Every structure is written in C-alpha cells, then in structure tokens.
PDB file of C-alpha atoms and ligand atoms in Angstrom:
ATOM      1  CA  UNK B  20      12.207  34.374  -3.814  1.00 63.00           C
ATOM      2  CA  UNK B  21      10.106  36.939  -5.647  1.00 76.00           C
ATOM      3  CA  UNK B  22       6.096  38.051  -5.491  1.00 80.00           C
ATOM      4  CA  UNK B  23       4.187  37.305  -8.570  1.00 82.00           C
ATOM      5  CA  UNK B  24       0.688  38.257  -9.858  1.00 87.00           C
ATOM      6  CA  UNK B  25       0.421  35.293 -11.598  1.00 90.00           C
ATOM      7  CA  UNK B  26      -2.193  33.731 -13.723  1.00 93.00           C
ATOM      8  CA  UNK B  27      -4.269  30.872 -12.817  1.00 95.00           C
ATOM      9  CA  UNK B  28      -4.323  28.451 -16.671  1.00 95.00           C
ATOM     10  CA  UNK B  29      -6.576  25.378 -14.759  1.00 96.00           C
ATOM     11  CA  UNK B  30      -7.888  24.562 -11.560  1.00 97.00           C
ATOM     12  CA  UNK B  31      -9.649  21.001 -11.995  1.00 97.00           C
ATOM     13  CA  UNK B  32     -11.051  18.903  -9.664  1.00 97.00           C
ATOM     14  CA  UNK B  33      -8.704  15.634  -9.383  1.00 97.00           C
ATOM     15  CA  UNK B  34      -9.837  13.498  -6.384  1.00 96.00           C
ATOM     16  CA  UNK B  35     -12.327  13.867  -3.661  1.00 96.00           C
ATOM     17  CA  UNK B  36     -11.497  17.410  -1.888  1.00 95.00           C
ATOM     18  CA  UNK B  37      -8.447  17.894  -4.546  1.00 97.00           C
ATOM     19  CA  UNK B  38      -7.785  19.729  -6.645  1.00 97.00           C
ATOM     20  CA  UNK B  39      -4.408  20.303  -9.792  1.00 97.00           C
ATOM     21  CA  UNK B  40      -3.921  24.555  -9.767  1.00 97.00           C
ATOM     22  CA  UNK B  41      -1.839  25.307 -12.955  1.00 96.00           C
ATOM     23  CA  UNK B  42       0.024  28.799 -12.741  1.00 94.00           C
ATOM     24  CA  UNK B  43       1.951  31.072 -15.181  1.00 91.00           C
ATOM     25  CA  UNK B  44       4.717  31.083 -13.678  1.00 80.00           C
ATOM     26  CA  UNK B  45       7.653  33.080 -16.104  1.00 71.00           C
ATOM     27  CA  UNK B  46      10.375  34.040 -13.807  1.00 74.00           C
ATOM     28  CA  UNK B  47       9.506  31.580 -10.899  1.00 80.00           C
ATOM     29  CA  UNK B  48       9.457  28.311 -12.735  1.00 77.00           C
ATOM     30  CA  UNK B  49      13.595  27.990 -13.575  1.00 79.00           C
ATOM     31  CA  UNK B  50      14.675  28.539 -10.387  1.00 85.00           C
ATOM     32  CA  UNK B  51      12.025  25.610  -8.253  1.00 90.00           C
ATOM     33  CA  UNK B  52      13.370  22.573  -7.219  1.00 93.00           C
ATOM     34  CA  UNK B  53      12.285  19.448  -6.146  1.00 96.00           C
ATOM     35  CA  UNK B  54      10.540  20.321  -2.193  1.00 96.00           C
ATOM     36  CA  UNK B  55      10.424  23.695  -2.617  1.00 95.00           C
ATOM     37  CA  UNK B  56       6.790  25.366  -2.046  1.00 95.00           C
ATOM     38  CA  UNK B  57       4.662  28.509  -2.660  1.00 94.00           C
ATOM     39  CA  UNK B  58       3.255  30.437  -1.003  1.00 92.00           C
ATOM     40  CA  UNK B  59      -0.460  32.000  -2.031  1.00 93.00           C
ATOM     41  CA  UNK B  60      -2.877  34.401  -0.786  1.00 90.00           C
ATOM     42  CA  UNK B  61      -6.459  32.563  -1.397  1.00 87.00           C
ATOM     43  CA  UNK B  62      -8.827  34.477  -1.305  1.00 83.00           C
ATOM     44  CA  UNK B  63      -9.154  38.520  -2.493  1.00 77.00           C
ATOM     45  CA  UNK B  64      -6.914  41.360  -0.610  1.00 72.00           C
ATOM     46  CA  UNK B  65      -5.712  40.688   2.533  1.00 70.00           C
ATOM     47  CA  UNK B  66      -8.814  38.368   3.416  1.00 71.00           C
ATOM     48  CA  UNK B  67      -7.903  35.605   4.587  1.00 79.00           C
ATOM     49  CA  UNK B  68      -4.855  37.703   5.775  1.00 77.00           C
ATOM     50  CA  UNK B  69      -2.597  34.648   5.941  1.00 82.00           C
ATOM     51  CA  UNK B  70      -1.091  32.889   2.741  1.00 86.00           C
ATOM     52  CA  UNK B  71      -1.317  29.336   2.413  1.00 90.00           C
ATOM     53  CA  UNK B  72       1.421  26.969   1.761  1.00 93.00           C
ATOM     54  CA  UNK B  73       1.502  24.359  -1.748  1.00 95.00           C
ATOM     55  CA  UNK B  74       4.594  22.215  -2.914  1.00 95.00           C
ATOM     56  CA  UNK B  75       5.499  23.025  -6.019  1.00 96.00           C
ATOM     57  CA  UNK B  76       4.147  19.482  -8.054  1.00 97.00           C
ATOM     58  CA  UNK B  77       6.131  20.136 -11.473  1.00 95.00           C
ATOM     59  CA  UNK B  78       7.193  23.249 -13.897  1.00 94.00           C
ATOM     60  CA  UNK B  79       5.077  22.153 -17.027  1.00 91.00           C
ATOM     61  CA  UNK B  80       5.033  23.584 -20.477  1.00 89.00           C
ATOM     62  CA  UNK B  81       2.012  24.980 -21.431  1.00 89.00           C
ATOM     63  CA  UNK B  82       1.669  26.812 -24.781  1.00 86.00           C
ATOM     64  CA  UNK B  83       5.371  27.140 -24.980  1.00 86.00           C
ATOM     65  CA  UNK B  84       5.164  28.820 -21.725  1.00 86.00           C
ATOM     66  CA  UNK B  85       6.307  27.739 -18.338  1.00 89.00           C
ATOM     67  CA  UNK B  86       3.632  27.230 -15.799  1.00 93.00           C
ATOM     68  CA  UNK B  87       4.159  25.362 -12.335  1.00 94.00           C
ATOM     69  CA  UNK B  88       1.172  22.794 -11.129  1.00 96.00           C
ATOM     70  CA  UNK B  89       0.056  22.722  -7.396  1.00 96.00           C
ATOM     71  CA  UNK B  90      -1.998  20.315  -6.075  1.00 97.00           C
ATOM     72  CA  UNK B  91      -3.918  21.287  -3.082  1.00 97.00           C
ATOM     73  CA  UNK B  92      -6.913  19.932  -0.941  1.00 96.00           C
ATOM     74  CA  UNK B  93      -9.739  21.806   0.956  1.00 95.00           C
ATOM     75  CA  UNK B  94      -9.009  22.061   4.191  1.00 93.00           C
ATOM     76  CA  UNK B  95     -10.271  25.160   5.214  1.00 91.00           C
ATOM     77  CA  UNK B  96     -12.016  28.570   4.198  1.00 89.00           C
ATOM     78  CA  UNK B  97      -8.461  29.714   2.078  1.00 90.00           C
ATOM     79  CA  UNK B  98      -8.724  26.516   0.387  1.00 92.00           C
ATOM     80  CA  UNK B  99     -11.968  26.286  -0.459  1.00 94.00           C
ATOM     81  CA  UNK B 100     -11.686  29.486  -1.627  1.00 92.00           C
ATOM     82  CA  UNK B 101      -8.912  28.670  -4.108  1.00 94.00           C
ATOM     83  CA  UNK B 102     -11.327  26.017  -5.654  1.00 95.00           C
ATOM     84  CA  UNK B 103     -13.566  28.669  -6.700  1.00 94.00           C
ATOM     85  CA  UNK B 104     -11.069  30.673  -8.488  1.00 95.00           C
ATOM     86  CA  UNK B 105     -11.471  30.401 -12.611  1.00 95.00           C
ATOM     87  CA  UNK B 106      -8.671  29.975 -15.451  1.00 96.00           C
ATOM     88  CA  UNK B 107      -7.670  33.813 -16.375  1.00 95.00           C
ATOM     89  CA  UNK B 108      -8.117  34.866 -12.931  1.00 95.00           C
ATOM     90  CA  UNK B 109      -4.856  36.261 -11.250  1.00 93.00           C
ATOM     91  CA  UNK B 110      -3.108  35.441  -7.800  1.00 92.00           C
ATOM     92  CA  UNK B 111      -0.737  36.273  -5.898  1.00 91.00           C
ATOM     93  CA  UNK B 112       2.282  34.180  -5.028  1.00 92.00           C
ATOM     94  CA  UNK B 113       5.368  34.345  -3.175  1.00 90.00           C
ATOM     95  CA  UNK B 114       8.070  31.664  -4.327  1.00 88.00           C
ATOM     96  CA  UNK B 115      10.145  29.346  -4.883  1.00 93.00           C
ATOM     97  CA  UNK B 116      10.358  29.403  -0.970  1.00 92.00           C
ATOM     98  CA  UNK B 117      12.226  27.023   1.320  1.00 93.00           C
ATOM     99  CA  UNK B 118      14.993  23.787   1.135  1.00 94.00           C
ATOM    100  CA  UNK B 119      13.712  21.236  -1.071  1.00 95.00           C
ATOM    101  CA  UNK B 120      15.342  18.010  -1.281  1.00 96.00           C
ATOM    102  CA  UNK B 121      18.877  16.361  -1.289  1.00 94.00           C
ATOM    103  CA  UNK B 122      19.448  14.224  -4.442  1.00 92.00           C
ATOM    104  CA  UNK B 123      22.494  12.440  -4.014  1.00 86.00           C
ATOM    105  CA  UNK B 124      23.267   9.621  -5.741  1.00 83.00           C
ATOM    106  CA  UNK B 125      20.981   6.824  -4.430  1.00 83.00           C
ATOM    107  CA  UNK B 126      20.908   3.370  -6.540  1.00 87.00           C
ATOM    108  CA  UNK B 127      17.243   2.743  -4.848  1.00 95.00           C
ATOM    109  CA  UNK B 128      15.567   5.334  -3.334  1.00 97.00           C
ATOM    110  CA  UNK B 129      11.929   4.507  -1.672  1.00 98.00           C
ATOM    111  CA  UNK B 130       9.454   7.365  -1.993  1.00 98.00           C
ATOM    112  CA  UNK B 131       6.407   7.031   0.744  1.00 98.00           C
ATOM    113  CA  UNK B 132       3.768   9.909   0.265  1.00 98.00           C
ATOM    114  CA  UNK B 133       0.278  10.076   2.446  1.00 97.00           C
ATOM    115  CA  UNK B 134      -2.184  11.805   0.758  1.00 96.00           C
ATOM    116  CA  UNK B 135      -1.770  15.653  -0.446  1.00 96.00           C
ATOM    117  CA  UNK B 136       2.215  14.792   0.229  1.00 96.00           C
ATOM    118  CA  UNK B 137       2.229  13.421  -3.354  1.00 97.00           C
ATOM    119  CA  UNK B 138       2.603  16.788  -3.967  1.00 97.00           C
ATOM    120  CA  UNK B 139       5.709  17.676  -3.375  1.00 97.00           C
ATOM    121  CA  UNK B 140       7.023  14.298  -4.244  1.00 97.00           C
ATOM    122  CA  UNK B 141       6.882  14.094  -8.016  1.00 98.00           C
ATOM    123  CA  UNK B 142       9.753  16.990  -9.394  1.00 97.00           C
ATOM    124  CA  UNK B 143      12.000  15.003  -6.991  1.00 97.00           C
ATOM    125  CA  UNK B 144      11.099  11.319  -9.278  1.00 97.00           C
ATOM    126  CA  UNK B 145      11.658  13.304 -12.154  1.00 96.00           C
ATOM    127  CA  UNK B 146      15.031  14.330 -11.056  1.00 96.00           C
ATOM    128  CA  UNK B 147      15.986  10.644  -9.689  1.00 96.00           C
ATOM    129  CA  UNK B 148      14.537   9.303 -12.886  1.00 96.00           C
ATOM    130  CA  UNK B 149      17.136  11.489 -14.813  1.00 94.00           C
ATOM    131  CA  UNK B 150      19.922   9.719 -12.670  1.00 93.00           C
ATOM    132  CA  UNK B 151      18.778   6.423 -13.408  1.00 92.00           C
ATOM    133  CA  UNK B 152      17.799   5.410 -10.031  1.00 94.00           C
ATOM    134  CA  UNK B 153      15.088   2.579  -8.983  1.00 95.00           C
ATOM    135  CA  UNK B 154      12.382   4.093  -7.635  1.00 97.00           C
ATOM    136  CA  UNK B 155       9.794   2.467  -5.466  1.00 98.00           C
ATOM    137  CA  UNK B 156       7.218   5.134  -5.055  1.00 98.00           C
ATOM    138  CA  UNK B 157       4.195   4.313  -1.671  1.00 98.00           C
ATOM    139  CA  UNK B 158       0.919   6.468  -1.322  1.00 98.00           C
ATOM    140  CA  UNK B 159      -1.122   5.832   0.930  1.00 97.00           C
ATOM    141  CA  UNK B 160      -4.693   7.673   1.370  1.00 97.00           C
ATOM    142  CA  UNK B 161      -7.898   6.489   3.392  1.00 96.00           C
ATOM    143  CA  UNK B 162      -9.793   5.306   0.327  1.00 97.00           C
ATOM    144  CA  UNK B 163      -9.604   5.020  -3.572  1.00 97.00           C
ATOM    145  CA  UNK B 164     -11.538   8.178  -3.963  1.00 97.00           C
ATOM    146  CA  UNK B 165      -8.590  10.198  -2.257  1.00 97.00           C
ATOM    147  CA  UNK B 166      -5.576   8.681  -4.427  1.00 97.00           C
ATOM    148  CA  UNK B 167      -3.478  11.068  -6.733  1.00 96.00           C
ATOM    149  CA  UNK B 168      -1.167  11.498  -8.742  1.00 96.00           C
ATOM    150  CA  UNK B 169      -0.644   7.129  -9.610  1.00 96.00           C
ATOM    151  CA  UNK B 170      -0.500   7.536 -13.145  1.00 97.00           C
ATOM    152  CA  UNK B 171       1.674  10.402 -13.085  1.00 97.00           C
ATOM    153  CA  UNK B 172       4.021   8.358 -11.234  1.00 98.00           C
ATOM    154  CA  UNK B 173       4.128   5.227 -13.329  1.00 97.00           C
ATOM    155  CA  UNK B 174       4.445   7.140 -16.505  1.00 97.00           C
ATOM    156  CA  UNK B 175       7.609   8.165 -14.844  1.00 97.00           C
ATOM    157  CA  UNK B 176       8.681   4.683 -14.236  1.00 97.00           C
ATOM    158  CA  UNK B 177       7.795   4.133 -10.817  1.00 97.00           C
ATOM    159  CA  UNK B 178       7.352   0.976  -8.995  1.00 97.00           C
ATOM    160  CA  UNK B 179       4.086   1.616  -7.372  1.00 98.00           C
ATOM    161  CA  UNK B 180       2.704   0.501  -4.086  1.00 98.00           C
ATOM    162  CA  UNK B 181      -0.612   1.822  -3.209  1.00 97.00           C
ATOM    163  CA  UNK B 182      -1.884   1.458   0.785  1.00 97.00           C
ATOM    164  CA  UNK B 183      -5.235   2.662   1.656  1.00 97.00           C
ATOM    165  CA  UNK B 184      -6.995   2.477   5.340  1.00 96.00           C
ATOM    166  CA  UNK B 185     -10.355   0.680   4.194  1.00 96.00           C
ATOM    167  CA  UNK B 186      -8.309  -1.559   1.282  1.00 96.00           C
ATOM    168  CA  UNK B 187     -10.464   0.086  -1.276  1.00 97.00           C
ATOM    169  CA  UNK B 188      -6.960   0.565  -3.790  1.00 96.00           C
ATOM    170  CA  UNK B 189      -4.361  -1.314  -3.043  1.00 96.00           C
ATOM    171  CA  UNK B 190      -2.947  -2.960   0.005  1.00 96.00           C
ATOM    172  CA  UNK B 191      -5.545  -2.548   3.726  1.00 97.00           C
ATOM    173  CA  UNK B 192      -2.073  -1.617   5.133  1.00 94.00           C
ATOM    174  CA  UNK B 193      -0.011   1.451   7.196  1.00 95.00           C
ATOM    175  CA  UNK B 194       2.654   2.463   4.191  1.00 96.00           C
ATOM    176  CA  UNK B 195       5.525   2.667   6.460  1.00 97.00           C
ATOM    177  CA  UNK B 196       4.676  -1.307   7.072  1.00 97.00           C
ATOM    178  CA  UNK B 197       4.576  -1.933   3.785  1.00 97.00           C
ATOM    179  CA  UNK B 198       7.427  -0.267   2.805  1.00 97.00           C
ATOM    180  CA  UNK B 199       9.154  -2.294   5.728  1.00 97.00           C
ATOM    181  CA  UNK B 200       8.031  -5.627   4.160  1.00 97.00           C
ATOM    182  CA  UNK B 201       9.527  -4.563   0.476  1.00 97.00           C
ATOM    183  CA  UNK B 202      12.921  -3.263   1.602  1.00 96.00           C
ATOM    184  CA  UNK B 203      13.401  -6.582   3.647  1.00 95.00           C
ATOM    185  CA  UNK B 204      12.760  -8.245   0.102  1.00 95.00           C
ATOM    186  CA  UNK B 205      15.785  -6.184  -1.489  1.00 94.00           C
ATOM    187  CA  UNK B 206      19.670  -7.630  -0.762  1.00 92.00           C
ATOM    188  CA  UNK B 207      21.523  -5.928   1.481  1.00 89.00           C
ATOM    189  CA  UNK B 208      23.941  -5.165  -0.786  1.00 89.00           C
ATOM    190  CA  UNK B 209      21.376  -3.180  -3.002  1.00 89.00           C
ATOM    191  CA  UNK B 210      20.453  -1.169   0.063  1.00 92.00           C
ATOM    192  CA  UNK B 211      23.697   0.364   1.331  1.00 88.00           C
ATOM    193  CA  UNK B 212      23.391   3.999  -0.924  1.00 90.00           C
ATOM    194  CA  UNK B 213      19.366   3.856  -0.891  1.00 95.00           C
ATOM    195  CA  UNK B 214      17.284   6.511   0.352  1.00 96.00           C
ATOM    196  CA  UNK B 215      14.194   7.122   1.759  1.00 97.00           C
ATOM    197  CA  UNK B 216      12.052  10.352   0.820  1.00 98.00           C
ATOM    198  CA  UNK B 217       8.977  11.511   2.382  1.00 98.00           C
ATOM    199  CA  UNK B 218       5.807  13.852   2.705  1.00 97.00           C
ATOM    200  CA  UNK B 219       2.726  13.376   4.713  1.00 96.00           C
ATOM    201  CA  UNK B 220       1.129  13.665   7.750  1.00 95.00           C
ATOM    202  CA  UNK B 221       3.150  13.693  11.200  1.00 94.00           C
ATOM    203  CA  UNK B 222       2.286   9.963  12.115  1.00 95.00           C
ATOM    204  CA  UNK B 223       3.527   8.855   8.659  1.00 96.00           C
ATOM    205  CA  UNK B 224       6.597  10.821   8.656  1.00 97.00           C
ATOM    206  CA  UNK B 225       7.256   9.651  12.436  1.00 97.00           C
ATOM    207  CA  UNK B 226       6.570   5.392  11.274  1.00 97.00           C
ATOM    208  CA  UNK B 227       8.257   6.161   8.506  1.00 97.00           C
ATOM    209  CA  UNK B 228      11.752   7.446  10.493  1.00 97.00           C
ATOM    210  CA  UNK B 229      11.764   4.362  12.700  1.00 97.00           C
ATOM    211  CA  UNK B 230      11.416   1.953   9.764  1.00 97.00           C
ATOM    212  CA  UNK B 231      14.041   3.995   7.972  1.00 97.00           C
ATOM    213  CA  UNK B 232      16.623   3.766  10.879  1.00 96.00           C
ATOM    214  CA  UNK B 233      15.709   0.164  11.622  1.00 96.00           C
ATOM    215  CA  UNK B 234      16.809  -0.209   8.222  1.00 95.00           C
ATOM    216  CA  UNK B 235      19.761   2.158   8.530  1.00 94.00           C
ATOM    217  CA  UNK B 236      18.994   3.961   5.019  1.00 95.00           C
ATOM    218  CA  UNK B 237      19.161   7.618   5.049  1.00 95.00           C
ATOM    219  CA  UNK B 238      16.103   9.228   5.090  1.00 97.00           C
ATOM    220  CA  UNK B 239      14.706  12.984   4.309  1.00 97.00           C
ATOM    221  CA  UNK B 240      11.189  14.011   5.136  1.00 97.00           C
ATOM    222  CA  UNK B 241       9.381  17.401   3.585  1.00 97.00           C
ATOM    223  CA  UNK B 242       7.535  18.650   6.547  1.00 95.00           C
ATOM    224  CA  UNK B 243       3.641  20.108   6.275  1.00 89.00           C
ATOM    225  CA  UNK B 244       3.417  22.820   8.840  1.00 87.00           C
ATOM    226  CA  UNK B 245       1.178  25.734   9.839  1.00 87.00           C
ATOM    227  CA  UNK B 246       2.538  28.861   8.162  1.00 87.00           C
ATOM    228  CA  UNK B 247       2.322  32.244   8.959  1.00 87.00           C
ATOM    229  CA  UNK B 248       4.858  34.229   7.079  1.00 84.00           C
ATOM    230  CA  UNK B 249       6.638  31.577   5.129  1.00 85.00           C
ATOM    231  CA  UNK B 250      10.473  33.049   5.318  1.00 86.00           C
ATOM    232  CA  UNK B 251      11.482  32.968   8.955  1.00 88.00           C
ATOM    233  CA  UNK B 252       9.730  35.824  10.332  1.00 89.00           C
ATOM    234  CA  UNK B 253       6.939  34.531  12.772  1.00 89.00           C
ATOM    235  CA  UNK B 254       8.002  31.301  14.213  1.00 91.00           C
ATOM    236  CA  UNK B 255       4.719  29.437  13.558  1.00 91.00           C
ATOM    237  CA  UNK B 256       6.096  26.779  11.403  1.00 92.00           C
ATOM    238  CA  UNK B 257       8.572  25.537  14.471  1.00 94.00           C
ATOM    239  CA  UNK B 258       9.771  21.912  15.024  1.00 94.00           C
ATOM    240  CA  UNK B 259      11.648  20.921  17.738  1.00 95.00           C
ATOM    241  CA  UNK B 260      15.071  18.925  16.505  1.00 95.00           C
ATOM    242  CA  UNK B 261      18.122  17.589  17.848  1.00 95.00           C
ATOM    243  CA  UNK B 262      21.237  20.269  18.825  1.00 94.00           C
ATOM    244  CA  UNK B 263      23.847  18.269  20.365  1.00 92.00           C
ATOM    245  CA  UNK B 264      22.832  17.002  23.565  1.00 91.00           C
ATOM    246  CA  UNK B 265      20.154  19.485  23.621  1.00 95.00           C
ATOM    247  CA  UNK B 266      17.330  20.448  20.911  1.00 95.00           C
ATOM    248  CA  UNK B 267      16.707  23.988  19.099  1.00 95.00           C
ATOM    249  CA  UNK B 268      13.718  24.559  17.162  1.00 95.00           C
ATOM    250  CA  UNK B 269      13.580  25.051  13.472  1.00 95.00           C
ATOM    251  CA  UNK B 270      11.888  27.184  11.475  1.00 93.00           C
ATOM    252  CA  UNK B 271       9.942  24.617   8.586  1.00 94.00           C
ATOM    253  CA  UNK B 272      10.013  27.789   6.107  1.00 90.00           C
ATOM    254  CA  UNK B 273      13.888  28.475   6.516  1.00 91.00           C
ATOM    255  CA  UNK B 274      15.809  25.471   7.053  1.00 93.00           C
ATOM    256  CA  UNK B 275      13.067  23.312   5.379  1.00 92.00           C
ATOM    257  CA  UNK B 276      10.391  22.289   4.494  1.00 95.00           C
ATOM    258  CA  UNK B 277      12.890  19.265   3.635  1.00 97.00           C
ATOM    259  CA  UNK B 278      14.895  18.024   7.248  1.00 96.00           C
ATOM    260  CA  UNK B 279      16.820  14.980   7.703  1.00 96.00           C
ATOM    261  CA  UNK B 280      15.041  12.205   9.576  1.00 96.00           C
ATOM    262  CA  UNK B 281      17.437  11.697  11.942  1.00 95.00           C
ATOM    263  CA  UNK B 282      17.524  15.402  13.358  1.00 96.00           C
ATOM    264  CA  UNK B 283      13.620  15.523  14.284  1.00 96.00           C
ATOM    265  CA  UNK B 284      12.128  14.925  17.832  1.00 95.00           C
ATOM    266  CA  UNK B 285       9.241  12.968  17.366  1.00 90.00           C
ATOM    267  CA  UNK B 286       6.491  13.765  20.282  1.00 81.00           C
TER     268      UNK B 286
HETATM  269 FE1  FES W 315       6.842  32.380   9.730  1.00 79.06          FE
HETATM  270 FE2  FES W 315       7.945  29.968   9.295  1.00 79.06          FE
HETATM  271  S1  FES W 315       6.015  30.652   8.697  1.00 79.06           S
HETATM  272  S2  FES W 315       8.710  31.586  10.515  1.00 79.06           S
END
C-alpha cells in the first residue's frame, strides 16, 4: 500500500449519477488485484477530511502507460466533488488497499453485481476469463439509465443477464431470483466446483447468500462499507461475522473488502 499524487487522464460521465475516473497509476497498477480498492481524498486538502472508497475496475494501458479506471457514483458532497475534477488535475490516493478475491479454479462461476458493484467485478472476469471458466455475469440496477459496464462485460465473453426494478433493460426481476432460476437450469454435475461472486448493496449480497447456500456453491461477496481510515485503524467499516459459536467483528478494510458468504451475520 503506498500514497500517490496521481494524475486524473478522464473522468466521463457513463450512466445517470456515474461516472469512469481514469488514473496514472505507475507504481500502484502491478501490484492490484481483482477486489482490491482505493482509497481517495475528493475534494482539495483535508476538506472533506475523510477519503472515499472505489474498487479498482481494471489497470488499462493508456499511452503505453499504466493507468487504473474507477467507476464511482454521486452519492454525496466527496463524490460530487470528484465529478468536477478535470483530466491533468492531480489526486491523492492511497492503494491497492484490502483482500480482493479468491480465484480458484471454478468450471462456472456466476457473477451477480447491483449497481456501482460492477465495479469491482470486472478485473476478477478478466482473470476467470484467462482460466477458461464459464461465466454468467447478473447486474441488476433500478432502470436502464443506471446500467454499466454491459458491454465491457460481453466483450469479455460473458453470459449476460440484466435485472432492473421497473423492467426498463432486461428482466422486471430481483437478480438473486434470477440467478436462482438459471443455476436450476445447469446439471448438477456442472455445478459441483462453481462459484458465486458478488458486489452490491446489503439486501443483494444477503438474497444472494441464501440462494448460494440453497444451492450449496461457494460463494464470496466484496462488501461496500462506510470507511474512515481504510487500513484497520478506526473500526468504522465493522461487520459482525461468525467466530465459532460466537461472532467477532471484522474490519471490511483489513480482512476484506472480499469475505466468504458463509462467515457473515446477516441482520
Ligand atoms: Fe478504519 Fe476500516 S475504515 S478500520
């Protein structure tokens, strides 16, 4: 993990209240992996005093250079202060920060993102794509004006299912129910080293768990928490997880942002 004043090369508009950041990143880029994050101060100074959290979307080549892409929506005033910021400005990032994902060995693997958790979704396809694995890849969003990253996706290979809550793009459906009706289409047989990978909001992550274990395919989630530090000083980021018989509470930053399924308490 090392502090960069990096260079912003593009921040574009890609989607209603999203945006695609592209950063120099030389020295930062060759050591991501697929989940990790970054960690920016938005605005000027120390105002806003906290840094925001961004998965890391992919390490591109730009110029020769390596640059890594966020891709970020306003939320907030940091946010919507990082969509004013202008190519040749500089910024300030901490990174690569946290535990990005396990890639095993999975024959299928079934990746379900909900909206800006596309995000930190697409370095891990281009890792499974290297390893020839199927990949079914579900977004859902709340209309078409807030999908992402689908053509990014399918130029990787993907089979894409898209779910949105008015039926605007796609299916009118939750994605962990979809997902649920395609791996009941799949044999058995095809299912026993799959995996299930997912980012997005808390409800999604929690549906998504219970169809995974109805299912009994292993399943790792990449966590979106409030940040304060972003390397295990502050406790902000907490989630409460099994220990035993008993529960602890982990630190998203430090032992994630990537848990297993199976090890969260779902409230
Ligand atoms: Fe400070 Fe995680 S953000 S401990």
């Amino acid at each position: 993990m090392k502090q960069f004043i990096s260079k912003i090369i593009s921040n574009e508009r890609i989607a209603k209240e999203q945006y695609s950041m592209v950063l120099d990143a030389a020295g930062m880029s060759e050591k991501a992996t697929p989940g990790q994050f970054v960690h920016v101060r938005c605005g000027h100074d120390a105002d806003p005093l906290l840094r925001r959290p961004f998965s890391i979307y992919r390490v591109r080549d730009v110029g020769g250079q390596k640059a890594i892409e966020i891709i970020y929506k306003i939320v907030g005033r940091g946010t919507a202060l990082l969509a004013k910021k202008r190519p040749g400005d500089p910024i300030d990032v901490l990174g690569p920060l946290g535990n990005g994902f396990n890639i095993n060995n999975p024959s299928i693997t079934f990746i379900v993102a909900g909206g800006i958790g596309a995000a930190a979704c697409y370095m891990l396809a281009e890792e499974l794509v290297k390893k020839k694995c199927k990949i079914y890849y579900f977004f859902g969003a709340r209309s078409k004006d807030y999908v992402i990253c689908e053509e990014d996706f399918r130029a990787l290979g993907c089979e894409i299912h898209i779910c949105t809550d008015d039926g605007s793009s796609g299916h009118k459906k939750l994605i962990p129910d979809h997902l649920t009706d395609i791996i009941k289409e799949i044999p058995k047989a095809e299912l026993s080293t799959a995996e299930i990978y997912a980012c997005g909001p808390m409800i999604m992550l929690k549906k998504t768990a219970e169809a995974a274990e109805k299912a009994k395919i292993r399943c790792q989630m990449s966590l979106e928490a409030r940040m304060g530090c972003g390397v295990g000083a502050c406790m902000s980021c907490v989630v409460k997880c099994k220990q035993g018989d008993s529960f602890m509470y982990k630190r998203v930053c430090k032992y994630g942002p990537v848990l297993n399924a199976s090890e969260i308490i779902w409230e």
